[in-house]
Every structure is written in structure tokens, then in C-alpha cells.
C-alpha positions as semicolon CSV with decimal commas, in nm:
position;residue;x (nm);y (nm);z (nm)
1;X;-4,575;-11,472;8,467
2;X;-4,526;-11,687;8,773
3;X;-4,164;-11,569;8,789
4;X;-3,986;-11,328;9,038
5;X;-3,681;-11,231;9,226
6;X;-3,623;-11,482;9,451
7;X;-3,730;-11,752;9,141
8;X;-3,414;-11,597;9,033
9;X;-3,203;-11,729;9,321
10;X;-3,341;-12,020;9,420
11;X;-3,273;-12,110;9,037
12;X;-2,925;-12,050;9,051
13;X;-2,919;-12,324;9,352
14;X;-3,093;-12,545;9,182
15;X;-2,827;-12,501;8,862
16;X;-2,589;-12,623;9,111
17;X;-2,662;-12,888;9,191
18;X;-2,755;-13,050;8,892
19;X;-2,506;-12,905;8,691
20;X;-2,388;-13,252;8,583
21;X;-2,749;-13,380;8,469
22;X;-2,852;-13,285;8,109
23;X;-3,208;-13,214;8,005
24;X;-3,473;-13,147;7,767
25;X;-3,764;-12,920;7,898
26;X;-4,151;-12,978;7,717
27;X;-4,359;-12,641;7,775
28;X;-4,619;-12,843;7,922
29;X;-4,773;-12,719;8,281
30;X;-4,859;-12,990;8,427
31;X;-5,264;-13,053;8,648
32;X;-5,229;-12,893;9,029
33;X;-5,209;-13,260;9,046
34;X;-4,936;-13,387;8,883
35;X;-4,765;-13,106;9,055
36;X;-4,812;-13,159;9,363
37;X;-4,750;-13,556;9,441
38;X;-4,516;-13,573;9,162
39;X;-4,428;-13,921;9,049
40;X;-4,109;-14,094;8,935
41;X;-4,107;-14,231;8,537
42;X;-3,927;-14,418;8,253
43;X;-3,584;-14,122;8,213
44;X;-3,656;-13,891;8,420
45;X;-3,410;-13,737;8,768
46;X;-3,588;-13,655;9,002
47;X;-4,009;-13,550;9,013
48;X;-4,226;-13,451;8,729
49;X;-4,216;-13,156;8,896
50;X;-3,760;-13,130;8,850
51;X;-3,517;-13,250;8,660
52;X;-3,476;-13,378;8,311
53;X;-3,708;-13,667;8,149
54;X;-3,615;-13,785;7,773
55;X;-3,949;-13,830;7,609
56;X;-3,824;-14,012;7,240
57;X;-3,962;-14,303;7,432
58;X;-4,224;-14,588;7,391
59;X;-4,558;-14,538;7,638
60;X;-4,400;-14,768;7,908
61;X;-4,051;-14,646;7,873
62;X;-3,869;-14,834;7,614
63;X;-3,592;-14,665;7,433
64;X;-3,662;-14,535;7,127
65;X;-3,431;-14,757;6,887
66;X;-3,254;-14,502;6,683
67;X;-3,214;-14,122;6,631
68;X;-3,454;-13,863;6,728
69;X;-3,438;-13,479;6,723
70;X;-3,598;-13,159;6,626
71;X;-3,806;-13,138;6,935
72;X;-4,068;-12,846;6,970
73;X;-4,346;-12,789;7,298
74;X;-4,685;-12,598;7,358
75;X;-4,666;-12,315;7,635
76;X;-4,865;-12,512;7,850
77;X;-4,608;-12,798;7,860
78;X;-4,843;-13,047;7,748
79;X;-4,738;-13,197;7,414
80;X;-4,417;-13,157;7,205
81;X;-4,413;-13,245;6,844
82;X;-4,011;-13,421;6,680
83;X;-3,957;-13,575;6,439
84;X;-3,717;-14,000;6,482
85;X;-3,637;-14,223;6,286
86;X;-3,732;-14,502;6,587
87;X;-3,936;-14,825;6,507
88;X;-4,108;-14,850;6,853
89;X;-4,185;-14,557;6,971
90;X;-4,570;-14,685;6,891
91;X;-4,716;-15,002;6,916
92;X;-4,866;-15,014;6,538
93;X;-4,530;-14,867;6,427
94;X;-4,245;-15,127;6,187
95;X;-4,181;-14,872;5,864
96;X;-3,814;-14,693;5,961
97;X;-3,783;-14,355;5,816
98;X;-3,814;-13,980;5,954
99;X;-4,143;-13,982;6,139
100;X;-4,368;-13,715;6,262
101;X;-4,491;-13,813;6,690
102;X;-4,627;-13,600;6,919
103;X;-4,549;-13,706;7,255
104;X;-4,861;-13,588;7,539
105;X;-4,677;-13,536;7,867
106;X;-4,973;-13,593;8,030
107;X;-5,070;-13,910;7,905
108;X;-4,744;-14,051;7,832
109;X;-4,827;-14,135;7,495
110;X;-4,735;-14,091;7,204
111;X;-4,853;-14,073;6,856
112;X;-4,706;-14,051;6,488
113;X;-4,853;-13,853;6,236
114;X;-4,682;-13,854;5,902
115;X;-4,421;-13,914;5,765
116;X;-4,071;-13,653;5,713
117;X;-3,941;-13,646;5,402
118;X;-3,743;-13,292;5,480
119;X;-3,500;-13,180;5,737
120;X;-3,711;-12,888;5,781
121;X;-3,832;-13,009;6,189
122;X;-4,195;-13,013;6,270
123;X;-4,393;-12,724;6,460
124;X;-4,691;-12,773;6,677
125;X;-4,938;-12,513;6,727
126;X;-4,961;-12,308;7,087
127;X;-5,268;-12,595;7,261
128;X;-5,134;-12,916;7,080
129;X;-5,433;-12,923;6,879
130;X;-5,215;-12,942;6,475
131;X;-4,947;-13,018;6,387
132;X;-4,635;-12,882;6,038
133;X;-4,440;-13,121;5,889
134;X;-4,279;-13,045;5,508
135;X;-4,321;-13,362;5,264
136;X;-4,189;-13,368;4,919
137;X;-4,434;-13,296;4,643
138;X;-4,241;-13,423;4,329
139;X;-4,031;-13,179;4,231
140;X;-4,168;-12,889;4,590
141;X;-4,154;-12,933;4,905
142;X;-4,528;-12,924;5,084
143;X;-4,636;-12,859;5,439
144;X;-4,917;-13,096;5,644
145;X;-5,112;-12,957;5,866
146;X;-5,270;-13,281;6,109
147;X;-5,525;-13,251;6,361
148;X;-5,353;-13,417;6,651
149;X;-5,736;-13,521;6,816
150;X;-5,897;-13,644;6,429
151;X;-5,653;-13,742;6,278
152;X;-5,779;-13,470;5,960
153;X;-5,476;-13,406;5,739
154;X;-5,473;-13,065;5,484
155;X;-5,135;-12,883;5,279
156;X;-5,088;-12,570;5,270
157;X;-5,210;-12,362;4,951
158;X;-4,856;-12,388;4,821
159;X;-4,934;-12,380;4,394
160;X;-4,667;-12,522;4,206
161;X;-4,432;-12,429;4,416
162;X;-4,227;-12,494;4,745
163;X;-4,358;-12,419;5,093
164;X;-4,082;-12,372;5,385
165;X;-4,023;-12,249;5,716
166;X;-4,408;-12,310;5,880
167;X;-4,499;-12,079;6,173
168;X;-4,813;-12,175;6,402
169;X;-4,978;-11,936;6,598
170;X;-5,145;-12,082;6,937
171;X;-5,517;-12,169;6,788
172;X;-5,379;-12,354;6,543
173;X;-5,545;-12,161;6,299
174;X;-5,313;-11,929;6,083
175;X;-4,972;-12,066;5,958
176;X;-4,634;-11,858;5,832
177;X;-4,465;-11,977;5,618
178;X;-4,228;-11,885;5,235
179;X;-4,328;-11,999;4,944
180;X;-3,962;-12,011;4,681
181;X;-4,042;-11,951;4,337
182;X;-3,684;-12,125;4,225
183;X;-3,776;-12,005;3,908
184;X;-3,540;-11,771;3,713
185;X;-3,570;-11,484;3,862
186;X;-3,577;-11,664;4,208
187;X;-3,761;-11,515;4,467
188;X;-4,007;-11,658;4,794
189;X;-4,297;-11,482;4,914
190;X;-4,392;-11,542;5,281
191;X;-4,769;-11,569;5,361
192;X;-5,024;-11,585;5,584
193;X;-5,250;-11,856;5,533
194;X;-5,597;-11,948;5,783
195;X;-5,654;-12,239;5,658
196;X;-5,972;-12,308;5,845
197;X;-6,161;-12,032;5,626
198;X;-6,059;-12,241;5,261
199;X;-5,703;-12,146;5,265
200;X;-5,772;-11,750;5,238
201;X;-5,320;-11,570;5,270
202;X;-5,208;-11,245;5,295
203;X;-4,893;-11,122;5,168
204;X;-4,646;-11,041;5,378
205;X;-4,281;-10,965;5,193
206;X;-4,196;-11,081;4,873
207;X;-3,776;-11,047;4,849
208;X;-3,589;-11,157;4,571
209;X;-3,414;-11,431;4,634
210;X;-3,438;-11,835;4,826
211;X;-3,285;-11,776;5,154
212;X;-3,414;-11,854;5,406
213;X;-3,653;-11,575;5,498
214;X;-3,734;-11,776;5,949
215;X;-4,089;-11,670;5,968
216;X;-4,270;-11,714;6,297
217;X;-4,587;-11,607;6,384
218;X;-4,732;-11,434;6,734
219;X;-4,978;-11,671;6,881
220;X;-5,327;-11,445;6,823
221;X;-5,183;-11,460;6,441
222;X;-5,158;-11,122;6,423
223;X;-4,805;-11,037;6,427
224;X;-4,541;-11,227;6,165
225;X;-4,146;-11,123;6,204
226;X;-3,918;-11,257;5,872
227;X;-3,560;-11,146;5,785
228;X;-3,396;-11,063;5,425
229;X;-3,123;-11,340;5,439
230;X;-2,950;-11,114;5,166
231;X;-2,963;-10,755;5,261
232;X;-2,929;-10,886;5,625
233;X;-3,231;-10,770;5,811
234;X;-3,540;-10,813;6,040
235;X;-3,865;-10,747;5,978
236;X;-4,194;-10,741;6,192
237;X;-4,557;-10,713;6,018
238;X;-4,846;-10,568;6,136
239;X;-5,132;-10,805;5,944
240;X;-5,459;-10,614;6,084
241;X;-5,299;-10,278;6,026
242;X;-5,062;-10,386;5,666
243;X;-4,835;-10,154;5,799
244;X;-4,361;-10,319;5,854
245;X;-4,179;-10,255;6,151
246;X;-3,807;-10,177;6,048
247;X;-3,547;-10,269;5,924
248;X;-3,434;-10,391;6,295
249;X;-3,095;-10,442;6,290
250;X;-2,743;-10,436;6,571
251;X;-2,491;-10,202;6,582
252;X;-2,316;-10,469;6,306
253;X;-2,591;-10,349;6,077
254;X;-2,709;-10,712;6,081
255;X;-2,916;-10,894;6,169
256;X;-3,029;-11,289;6,154
257;X;-3,422;-11,333;6,307
258;X;-3,423;-11,615;6,576
259;X;-3,781;-11,581;6,714
260;X;-4,080;-11,395;6,789
261;X;-4,263;-11,428;7,118
262;X;-4,537;-11,611;7,132
263;X;-4,717;-11,279;7,259
264;X;-4,551;-11,043;6,977
265;X;-4,357;-10,783;7,244
266;X;-3,975;-10,980;7,112
267;X;-3,771;-10,985;6,895
268;X;-3,363;-11,221;6,933
269;X;-3,257;-11,144;6,647
270;X;-2,897;-11,286;6,607
271;X;-2,555;-10,963;6,537
272;X;-2,236;-11,046;6,559
273;X;-2,125;-11,246;6,814
274;X;-2,417;-11,138;7,002
275;X;-2,772;-11,176;7,082
276;X;-3,028;-10,913;7,117
277;X;-3,452;-10,872;7,241
278;X;-3,614;-10,543;7,063
279;X;-3,872;-10,496;7,253
280;X;-4,204;-10,352;6,964
281;X;-4,330;-10,124;7,192
282;X;-4,055;-9,933;7,315
283;X;-3,834;-9,996;6,987
284;X;-3,484;-10,082;7,295
285;X;-3,322;-10,352;7,235
286;X;-3,134;-10,498;7,466
287;X;-2,803;-10,750;7,511
288;X;-2,661;-11,016;7,561
289;X;-2,304;-11,044;7,437
290;X;-2,104;-11,383;7,342
291;X;-2,396;-11,547;7,363
292;X;-2,584;-11,765;7,056
293;X;-2,951;-11,707;7,133
294;X;-3,189;-12,015;7,022
295;X;-3,549;-11,935;7,200
296;X;-3,769;-11,765;7,413
297;X;-3,999;-11,871;7,546
298;X;-4,379;-11,731;7,502
299;X;-4,417;-11,419;7,743
300;X;-4,048;-11,347;7,653
301;X;-3,922;-11,398;8,015
302;X;-3,725;-11,620;7,889
303;X;-3,382;-11,682;7,669
304;X;-3,223;-12,042;7,580
305;X;-2,874;-11,957;7,480
306;X;-2,577;-12,069;7,381
307;X;-2,274;-12,005;7,491
308;X;-2,030;-11,846;7,254
309;X;-1,754;-12,029;7,475
310;X;-1,719;-12,349;7,414
311;X;-1,582;-12,460;7,783
312;X;-1,949;-12,425;7,916
313;X;-2,276;-12,545;7,950
314;X;-2,407;-12,625;7,620
315;X;-2,733;-12,451;7,668
316;X;-2,802;-12,222;7,933
317;X;-3,183;-12,084;8,001
318;X;-3,125;-11,652;8,102
319;X;-3,419;-11,479;8,356
320;X;-3,407;-11,212;8,147
321;X;-3,602;-10,991;8,423
322;X;-3,323;-11,122;8,726
323;X;-3,011;-11,149;8,505
324;X;-2,979;-11,469;8,648
325;X;-2,888;-11,823;8,418
326;X;-3,023;-12,224;8,532
327;X;-2,786;-12,457;8,324
328;X;-3,036;-12,713;8,066
329;X;-2,778;-12,915;8,022
330;X;-2,358;-12,928;8,051
331;X;-2,394;-13,169;7,776
332;X;-2,304;-13,155;7,453
333;X;-2,668;-13,051;7,290
334;X;-2,934;-12,882;7,033
335;X;-3,238;-12,693;7,035
336;X;-3,516;-12,488;6,782
337;X;-3,744;-12,261;6,820
338;X;-4,058;-12,341;7,029
339;X;-3,812;-12,505;7,296
340;X;-3,900;-12,315;7,559
341;X;-4,223;-12,290;7,815
342;X;-4,428;-12,027;7,954
343;X;-4,264;-11,919;8,237
344;X;-3,941;-12,137;8,078
345;X;-4,093;-12,428;8,303
346;X;-3,979;-12,633;8,077
347;X;-3,680;-12,620;7,797
348;X;-3,696;-12,925;7,441
349;X;-3,334;-13,049;7,301
350;X;-3,183;-13,324;7,195
351;X;-2,823;-13,535;7,238
352;X;-2,644;-13,796;7,144
353;X;-2,488;-13,816;7,503
354;X;-2,504;-14,155;7,695
355;X;-2,492;-14,040;8,078
356;X;-2,835;-13,783;8,076
357;X;-3,087;-14,015;8,193
358;X;-2,997;-14,342;8,336
359;X;-3,013;-14,629;8,134
360;X;-2,980;-14,480;7,779
361;X;-2,804;-14,686;7,601
362;X;-2,917;-14,696;7,241
363;X;-2,623;-14,514;7,144
364;X;-2,840;-14,255;6,895
365;X;-3,001;-13,899;6,959
366;X;-3,303;-13,875;7,225
367;X;-3,519;-13,547;7,307
368;X;-3,556;-13,487;7,615
369;X;-3,709;-13,234;7,814
370;X;-3,554;-12,966;8,184
371;X;-3,842;-12,955;8,406
372;X;-3,825;-12,624;8,610
373;X;-4,004;-12,640;8,906
């Protein structure tokens, strides 16, 4: 882990200098040469090493001609997956409608990988090799997996039901998802599927309702956190031992899952008006009061949150080790899970604000990444 106490002081200074700049971040760690000699890019305040960058753009920096949102970043910050209805992000794109794109931050190339037919955001594996996104199939929804390098696709095994809420592990070999059975009595089955071994499946839990279960899988594919939306409890399942830890809940006796850290050690959940970061090894929870947690970095050290006080910044990154904050965006903005790269180096988010980077004239929601050195 690269963070330290001095870094927290440096971050506070940088936040004060850049409070007027809103940013999006990708969880990419760029090659050493690129870090040593950052180059100016279209839509970037500062260089590659620090500042804010709009990434819902074409290879030449041309802004998207329609809305973009729903972004996730890989732990190394190199790849970002997002949805967009823009028609000009790739040279061969001529159609409208919501589509899924993968942005390679090292090459500045954006690739369309499929069409999005529901409002669920796409997911990406930790190594950037696989993306997963929902598609409509008759009266149900399927989860499509796309291999970025080859263009090969596969679908999760949902039988005659709908798949929902995909979460990919680090190498893309395992996906956690919910199988929704809407026929009375409604229920759902949370599963881990191994798509590279013919769809081998393990049942995590069965719930007697179809409220969101928010499955979140660890990087090694061993742990899956999920919630029982009816009882407002959070659980963590260990696929190696077959045992379940929980319920994990706050003082208000109600919990909503945010995310399991990539290392499987921390569970972020909401309870009342507060956020808690639960350490599975010690069984203790860290209180972050009066904020709504949004995402946690893969190491479990950096928490992205939205303050409940609407007069402050819309997105802030908290170093849980040094108790220091950095502003990600002081303009209206939002983000989802898997929005923070390892060690808090980058944060990806979306905003309709037109003054985050110069030349933002499309009047649409764009995807940004804020880089921290």
C-alpha cells in the first residue's frame, strides 16, 4: 500500500487548491514512464499524474454527443467501463440507445462492447479482461459477459428466470449475481458462477423476495457479501468453507450493503444516517457519521462518500487510516461501487456540471476521473 501519514497532509493541501475542480477517477496505475512525464490531454486539468479528466470522449478528445454514466474502474486504474447513448465515441458507431463502452486509459482508446437494455450499470473484472452487463431476453433479463481482448461473449445461466446485479472478481473467472424468480411466490437465489468451466454454480443464499440483494464478490472470488432487503441485514458468505457470517448491522438494527472490499476484509454498509466499515477479521465496525458511503477502494483503506450536509462537496474521499479527506467533486456528482482504484489513486464519477473541465458544451451527463498523485 502506497499511502502514509505525510500523504494525508499533502492530500489536504491539494484538496484546498483544487476545490473548484470536480473530478472523475479511474483506478489505474499508469506505467512509470507515463507517471514521470505526464502529458496534457483533452479535458484534463493538470497532467495524467493529477487533476481531473473527462473520459466519455472519442480517441481524439471529442466530447460525447449524448449522456454517459454508470462507470466502474479497475484496481490498477487502467480500464473504465461505462454506459453511454453517445454516437460518436468510436469510429464505427452510428446508432443511438444505451451502449456499454470500455476505455483503456493507457492507449486513450474507447471500445463499444454491447448494448445496454436496462438501467443497471455494467461491471468490470479487476484485470480489465471481462465486462458484464444486462440485456433484455424475451420477458427476462440476462447477464452478458464480454471478453475485451477477443470480443468473445457468453451469458450467465439464469434458466427461465432473470439475472440481476452482477459483480465480477479480479480475474473474471467468477461472477456473483441474483437469479430472480418472479412467479408467485417471488424469491431469488444468489449464486456464484464460474463461466470458464461451463457455468459451474454455487448457491450463496436463497431469499423469499426479489428486493435488491446487492451481491459483491471479493477479488479472489472466495467471499460474497449480500443483503437481505426485507430484514435489512448484511451477510458475508465464504465459498471455501461454505459458512456465512452475519447478520452485520448497525445500531439502528437496519443495514444496507454498499460494497465488499476487493481483498475481502472490509464490508461497507449504511445504517440510519451513518456509514460503517466492518472489519471481518476483528468483528469491529468503524463509524463514519452523517455520510452516505458510496464505494471503497480494493484495499479497504479509502472510502468514497457523499456528505448528508448538502452544502458541502458532493463526493469526498476519506483515508480511514489517517482520517483525512480529499474533495473529489464540489459540483453535483454521483458514483457507484467499484469507483475507486487501489490506494485511492483515482475516482471515477458522473456529473452534468459543465465547468468541471474546459470545453464541456454538450449539456449532458459525462463520466470523469479524478487522479491523485
